[in-house]
Short mmCIF file of C-alpha atoms in Angstrom, two decimals:
data_model
loop_
_atom_site.label_atom_id
_atom_site.label_comp_id
_atom_site.label_asym_id
_atom_site.label_seq_id
_atom_site.Cartn_x
_atom_site.Cartn_y
_atom_site.Cartn_z
CA MET A 196 1.81 -19.73 -23.66
CA ARG A 197 -1.57 -20.04 -25.38
CA HIS A 198 -4.46 -17.62 -25.02
CA TRP A 199 -8.08 -18.81 -24.93
CA LYS A 200 -11.12 -16.63 -25.42
CA PRO A 201 -14.28 -17.24 -23.39
CA GLN A 202 -17.45 -18.50 -24.97
CA PRO A 203 -19.53 -15.70 -26.51
CA SER A 204 -22.32 -14.50 -24.28
CA SER A 205 -25.10 -11.93 -24.28
CA GLY A 206 -24.15 -10.98 -20.72
CA ARG A 207 -21.55 -8.40 -21.74
CA TRP A 208 -23.98 -6.74 -24.14
CA LEU A 209 -26.58 -6.63 -21.37
CA ALA A 210 -24.01 -4.92 -19.13
CA LEU A 211 -23.29 -2.42 -21.91
CA VAL A 212 -27.00 -1.65 -22.38
CA LEU A 213 -27.46 -1.16 -18.62
CA LEU A 214 -24.44 1.14 -18.59
CA LEU A 215 -25.90 3.26 -21.40
CA LEU A 216 -29.26 3.45 -19.62
CA ALA A 217 -27.56 4.58 -16.40
CA LEU A 218 -25.59 7.24 -18.28
CA VAL A 219 -28.71 8.48 -20.07
CA GLY A 220 -30.60 8.64 -16.78
CA ALA A 221 -27.74 10.53 -15.13
CA GLY A 222 -27.57 12.91 -18.10
CA VAL A 223 -31.30 13.66 -18.04
CA LEU A 224 -31.30 14.22 -14.29
CA GLY A 225 -28.16 16.34 -14.52
CA VAL A 226 -29.75 18.61 -17.16
CA GLN A 227 -32.86 19.00 -14.99
CA LEU A 228 -30.77 19.94 -11.97
CA ALA A 229 -28.69 22.39 -14.00
CA GLY A 230 -31.90 24.13 -15.09
CA MET A 231 -33.21 24.31 -11.53
CA LEU A 232 -29.95 25.72 -10.19
CA ARG A 233 -29.54 28.31 -12.92
CA GLY A 234 -29.26 31.90 -11.75
CA ALA A 235 -28.28 33.40 -8.42
CA PRO A 236 -28.07 31.04 -5.42
CA GLU A 237 -30.79 33.10 -3.67
CA THR A 238 -33.30 31.84 -6.25
CA TRP A 239 -32.44 28.15 -6.04
CA PRO A 240 -35.45 25.98 -5.07
CA ILE A 241 -33.70 24.16 -2.22
CA ASN A 242 -36.06 21.57 -0.70
CA LEU A 243 -36.39 17.83 -0.16
CA GLN A 244 -37.43 17.24 -3.76
CA LEU A 245 -34.20 18.77 -5.01
CA TYR A 246 -32.25 16.77 -2.42
CA VAL A 247 -33.80 13.52 -3.65
CA GLN A 248 -32.86 14.42 -7.22
CA VAL A 249 -29.25 15.14 -6.22
CA VAL A 250 -29.03 11.83 -4.35
CA GLY A 251 -30.55 10.10 -7.38
CA LEU A 252 -27.91 11.63 -9.65
CA LEU A 253 -25.11 10.48 -7.35
CA ALA A 254 -26.63 6.98 -7.22
CA LEU A 255 -26.84 6.82 -11.02
CA LEU A 256 -23.23 7.96 -11.39
CA LEU A 257 -22.05 5.31 -8.93
CA LEU A 258 -24.13 2.71 -10.75
CA ALA A 259 -22.67 3.81 -14.09
CA GLY A 260 -19.15 3.46 -12.66
CA ALA A 261 -19.86 -0.05 -11.42
CA LEU A 262 -21.45 -1.05 -14.73
CA ALA A 263 -18.54 0.43 -16.67
CA TYR A 264 -16.16 -1.76 -14.68
CA ARG A 265 -18.27 -4.88 -15.23
CA THR A 266 -18.61 -4.16 -18.94
CA ALA A 267 -14.87 -3.61 -19.40
CA ALA A 268 -14.15 -6.76 -17.37
CA ALA A 269 -16.51 -8.81 -19.56
CA PHE A 270 -14.88 -7.62 -22.80
CA THR A 271 -11.33 -8.30 -21.52
CA LEU A 272 -11.95 -11.68 -19.85
CA GLY A 273 -9.65 -14.42 -21.11
CA TYR A 274 -7.58 -17.45 -20.10
CA GLU A 275 -3.98 -18.48 -20.69
CA LEU A 276 -2.11 -21.77 -20.27
CA ASP A 277 1.54 -22.71 -20.04
CA ARG A 278 3.37 -25.65 -18.47
CA ASN A 279 3.19 -24.08 -15.02
CA GLY A 280 -0.25 -22.64 -14.63
CA LEU A 281 -3.69 -21.55 -15.71
CA TYR A 282 -4.04 -17.78 -15.78
CA ILE A 283 -7.38 -15.98 -15.69
CA LEU A 284 -7.17 -12.42 -16.99
CA TRP A 285 -9.42 -9.35 -16.96
CA LEU A 286 -8.66 -5.62 -16.95
CA GLY A 287 -5.01 -6.16 -16.13
CA ASN A 288 -5.82 -8.47 -13.20
CA ARG A 289 -4.59 -12.05 -13.12
CA VAL A 290 -5.50 -15.12 -11.09
CA VAL A 291 -2.80 -17.79 -11.08
CA VAL A 292 -3.80 -21.45 -10.69
CA PRO A 293 -0.70 -23.71 -10.56
CA LEU A 294 -1.23 -26.79 -12.74
CA GLU A 295 0.57 -28.98 -10.18
CA GLN A 296 -2.24 -28.15 -7.71
CA VAL A 297 -5.06 -29.09 -10.11
CA GLN A 298 -6.75 -32.28 -8.89
CA ASN A 299 -9.49 -32.74 -11.46
CA ILE A 300 -11.65 -30.99 -14.03
CA ASP A 301 -15.43 -31.28 -14.26
CA ILE A 302 -18.42 -29.61 -15.88
CA GLY A 303 -20.94 -27.81 -13.71
CA MET A 304 -20.95 -26.61 -10.13
CA GLY A 305 -23.47 -27.94 -7.66
CA PRO A 306 -25.66 -25.74 -5.44
CA LEU A 307 -23.73 -22.50 -4.95
CA TRP A 308 -24.29 -19.70 -2.47
CA ARG A 309 -23.22 -16.32 -3.83
CA PRO A 310 -23.34 -13.28 -1.52
CA TRP A 311 -24.36 -10.81 -4.25
CA GLY A 312 -26.86 -13.09 -5.97
CA VAL A 313 -27.99 -12.04 -9.45
CA LEU A 314 -25.65 -9.03 -9.39
CA GLN A 315 -22.84 -11.54 -9.94
CA ASN A 316 -24.34 -12.33 -13.35
CA ILE A 317 -23.75 -8.86 -14.85
CA GLY A 318 -21.23 -8.95 -17.68
CA TYR A 319 -20.31 -12.54 -16.91
CA TYR A 320 -20.65 -14.88 -13.95
CA TRP A 321 -18.09 -13.44 -11.55
CA GLY A 322 -17.09 -13.29 -7.90
CA GLN A 323 -16.81 -15.84 -5.16
CA GLY A 324 -19.29 -18.30 -3.77
CA ARG A 325 -19.42 -21.24 -1.44
CA ALA A 326 -20.45 -24.78 -2.30
CA ALA A 327 -22.45 -27.06 -0.04
CA ASP A 328 -19.24 -28.82 1.05
CA GLY A 329 -17.72 -25.48 2.15
CA ARG A 330 -15.30 -25.26 -0.77
CA HIS A 331 -14.53 -21.74 -2.07
CA MET A 332 -15.75 -21.33 -5.64
CA HIS A 333 -14.43 -18.59 -7.93
CA LEU A 334 -16.43 -17.67 -11.03
CA PHE A 335 -14.86 -16.28 -14.20
CA SER A 336 -17.32 -17.67 -16.68
CA THR A 337 -19.64 -16.48 -19.44
CA ARG A 338 -21.84 -19.53 -18.79
CA PRO A 339 -24.02 -20.27 -15.74
CA PRO A 340 -22.23 -22.16 -12.93
CA ALA A 341 -24.07 -25.38 -13.82
CA GLN A 342 -22.63 -25.21 -17.37
CA SER A 343 -19.13 -23.94 -16.59
CA LEU A 344 -15.89 -25.87 -16.81
CA VAL A 345 -14.66 -26.26 -13.23
CA VAL A 346 -10.99 -26.61 -12.33
CA TYR A 347 -10.58 -28.08 -8.83
CA THR A 348 -7.61 -27.68 -6.49
CA ALA A 349 -7.33 -28.95 -2.91
CA GLY A 350 -9.42 -26.22 -1.32
CA GLU A 351 -10.80 -24.16 -4.18
CA ALA A 352 -12.57 -24.38 -7.52
CA PHE A 353 -12.51 -22.07 -10.53
CA GLY A 354 -15.43 -21.84 -12.94
CA ILE A 355 -14.36 -20.83 -16.46
CA SER A 356 -15.78 -21.04 -19.98
CA PRO A 357 -13.18 -21.36 -22.77
CA ALA A 358 -14.71 -21.18 -26.22
CA ASP A 359 -13.34 -24.58 -27.30
CA ARG A 360 -13.85 -26.57 -24.12
CA GLU A 361 -12.55 -29.94 -25.35
CA ALA A 362 -9.39 -28.49 -26.89
CA PHE A 363 -8.77 -26.47 -23.72
CA VAL A 364 -9.05 -29.55 -21.50
CA GLN A 365 -6.74 -31.54 -23.76
CA ASP A 366 -4.20 -28.71 -23.75
CA LEU A 367 -4.36 -28.40 -19.97
CA GLU A 368 -3.92 -32.16 -19.44
CA GLN A 369 -0.98 -32.31 -21.84
CA ARG A 370 0.77 -29.51 -20.01
CA ARG A 371 0.10 -31.19 -16.65
CA ASN A 372 1.63 -34.41 -17.95
CA LEU A 373 4.74 -32.56 -19.11
CA GLY A 374 5.27 -31.24 -15.60
CA ALA A 375 5.99 -27.77 -14.32
CA THR A 376 9.27 -26.03 -15.03
CA LYS A 377 8.98 -23.77 -11.99
CA PRO A 378 6.74 -23.72 -8.89
CA LEU A 379 3.88 -21.22 -8.74
CA ALA A 380 1.69 -20.00 -5.91
CA SER A 381 -2.07 -19.78 -6.21
CA VAL A 382 -2.53 -16.02 -6.06
CA PHE A 383 -4.55 -13.05 -7.25
CA GLU A 384 -2.36 -10.42 -8.88
CA PRO A 385 -4.36 -7.17 -8.97
CA SER A 386 -3.95 -4.48 -11.57
CA ARG A 387 -2.34 -1.34 -10.19
CA MET A 388 -4.75 0.76 -12.25
CA PHE A 389 -7.68 0.33 -9.83
CA LEU A 390 -5.79 0.45 -6.49
CA TYR A 391 -7.68 -2.52 -5.07
CA ALA A 392 -5.70 -2.54 -1.83
CA PHE A 393 -7.20 0.82 -0.81
CA TRP A 394 -10.79 -0.05 -1.71
CA ASN A 395 -10.57 -3.53 -0.16
CA ASP A 396 -9.29 -2.20 3.16
CA HIS A 397 -12.17 -2.80 5.59
CA THR A 398 -11.30 0.18 7.79
CA VAL A 399 -11.02 2.57 4.84
CA ARG A 400 -14.26 1.35 3.29
CA THR A 401 -16.17 1.64 6.58
CA LEU A 402 -14.90 5.16 7.28
CA LEU A 403 -15.75 6.31 3.76
CA LEU A 404 -19.29 4.94 4.05
CA ILE A 405 -19.76 6.64 7.43
CA ALA A 406 -18.48 9.95 6.05
CA LEU A 407 -20.80 9.73 3.03
CA ALA A 408 -23.79 8.83 5.21
CA LEU A 409 -23.13 11.75 7.58
CA ASN A 410 -22.80 14.15 4.65
CA LEU A 411 -26.06 12.98 3.08
CA ILE A 412 -27.86 13.27 6.43
CA ALA A 413 -26.59 16.82 6.95
CA LEU A 414 -27.60 17.85 3.42
CA GLY A 415 -31.01 16.24 3.86
CA VAL A 416 -31.72 18.08 7.12
CA VAL A 417 -30.61 21.40 5.62
CA ALA A 418 -32.75 20.81 2.52
CA ALA A 419 -35.80 19.97 4.66
CA ARG A 420 -35.43 23.10 6.80
CA TYR A 421 -34.32 25.44 4.02
CA PRO A 422 -37.75 26.70 2.77
CA ALA A 423 -38.64 27.85 6.31
CA LEU A 424 -35.36 29.71 6.93
CA ASP A 425 -35.13 33.49 6.97
CA ALA A 426 -33.53 35.12 3.95
CA MET A 427 -30.65 36.25 6.19
CA LEU A 428 -29.14 34.00 8.84
CA ARG A 429 -26.95 34.73 11.85
CA MET A 430 -23.62 33.07 11.15
CA ARG A 431 -21.15 34.99 13.32
CA PHE A 432 -21.17 36.26 16.90
CA ASP A 433 -18.89 38.57 18.83
CA ALA A 434 -17.31 37.86 22.23
CA ALA A 435 -20.47 39.06 24.01
CA GLY A 436 -22.66 36.64 22.06
CA GLN A 437 -24.26 39.34 19.91
CA VAL A 438 -24.88 38.91 16.21
CA SER A 439 -21.95 40.34 14.29
CA ASP A 440 -22.71 39.11 10.81
CA LEU A 441 -25.81 38.21 8.81
CA ARG A 442 -25.39 36.12 5.69
CA PRO A 443 -27.77 34.92 2.92
CA ARG A 444 -29.33 31.61 3.84
CA HIS A 445 -27.86 29.74 0.85
CA GLN A 446 -24.43 30.02 2.47
CA VAL A 447 -25.43 27.39 5.01
CA LEU A 448 -25.16 24.90 2.14
CA PHE A 449 -21.45 25.61 1.88
CA LEU A 450 -20.76 23.75 5.12
CA PRO A 451 -21.85 20.22 4.04
CA LEU A 452 -20.56 20.87 0.51
CA ALA A 453 -17.16 21.92 1.88
CA ALA A 454 -17.12 18.81 4.08
CA PHE A 455 -17.87 16.69 1.01
CA GLY A 456 -15.01 18.35 -0.88
CA LEU A 457 -12.57 17.67 1.96
CA THR A 458 -13.67 14.04 2.03
CA LEU A 459 -12.97 13.76 -1.70
CA LEU A 460 -9.55 15.34 -1.19
CA ASN A 461 -8.71 12.92 1.63
CA THR A 462 -9.85 10.01 -0.53
CA VAL A 463 -7.60 11.05 -3.41
CA VAL A 464 -4.61 11.56 -1.11
CA GLY A 465 -5.31 8.22 0.56
CA LEU A 466 -5.39 6.50 -2.83
CA LEU A 467 -2.04 8.00 -3.77
CA PHE A 468 -0.23 7.12 -0.54
CA TYR A 469 -1.94 3.91 0.61
CA ARG A 470 0.76 1.55 -0.66
CA ALA A 471 3.50 3.48 1.17
CA GLN A 472 1.52 4.63 4.21
CA PRO A 473 -1.63 2.53 4.80
CA VAL A 474 -2.01 3.78 8.38
CA GLY A 475 -1.81 7.38 7.21
CA ALA A 476 -4.42 6.71 4.53
CA ARG A 477 -6.76 5.26 7.15
CA LEU A 478 -6.20 8.26 9.42
CA LEU A 479 -7.14 10.58 6.57
CA GLN A 480 -10.47 8.79 6.14
CA GLY A 481 -11.00 9.00 9.89
CA ALA A 482 -10.35 12.73 9.64
CA SER A 483 -13.07 12.88 6.97
CA VAL A 484 -15.57 11.47 9.46
CA VAL A 485 -14.52 14.06 12.07
CA VAL A 486 -14.88 16.86 9.50
CA GLN A 487 -18.36 15.66 8.58
CA ILE A 488 -19.40 15.66 12.24
CA LEU A 489 -18.01 19.14 12.94
CA PHE A 490 -19.37 20.74 9.78
CA GLY A 491 -22.71 18.99 10.26
CA ILE A 492 -23.01 20.30 13.82
CA ALA A 493 -22.17 23.81 12.60
CA ALA A 494 -24.81 23.66 9.87
CA LEU A 495 -27.48 22.31 12.22
CA THR A 496 -26.65 24.97 14.81
CA ILE A 497 -27.12 27.74 12.26
CA ILE A 498 -30.46 26.56 10.89
CA ARG A 499 -31.86 26.07 14.40
CA LEU A 500 -30.91 29.55 15.65
#
């Protein structure tokens, strides 16, 4: 088996710079928030401005995570050839293209629709697209689609960019002429490190997004109402409906924060057990949505009393 490096590209360095900028932004915002939340909770300046800053910090951390993945993928991208197949590698993932299924090799893809647009240029040209003829196109290239080496099979095409294009094509053709020693299936073999099956599950992803949206809405409403709340809030009632307990108003924040913590716990448990119990992992994420609804209703009830 022979390993081929991709052509050098400035794309991976751009991804690294963007990652550093996101981390710096998150660090600056985190320091600001830490200063604002210093001291007793009763003195915290809870309002919409603080809420926007918290949401901004979460967005920057998510962006930094995505950029870290794209940067690592760009620096680990490579190709391998043997008598049976072409293998495209990155971050422990592998796409297998059987050489016996290769129909022809060309340079440059035609007009290509890509669902994520320019975002699929970060690090390297990645992801899937669709050509004008309806063929599925898969990009794993450090060069633009129009300049990539394209390996065509019956229903798909793979855009790559080996550093020595001519030598790569000659090597591939020689191995095709020799014939395969064993049959291969065209398949994507994911790395176990990132637990793709969990994140790619449509039900899981939808439930997680709903839970996050509900949590952010609840926190936003509480933050908007917080400056007008009394210093002490009624949080418990006896059987006759009389106030039995008054608590400091900052404790109303514990409800959406506790719901967020439970959602994180359910996500971690779901990640650990998805392969063995996918239905159970989905039910856990559904439970997260229910928790967000119940805790959100409780918080809204308290601040409206």
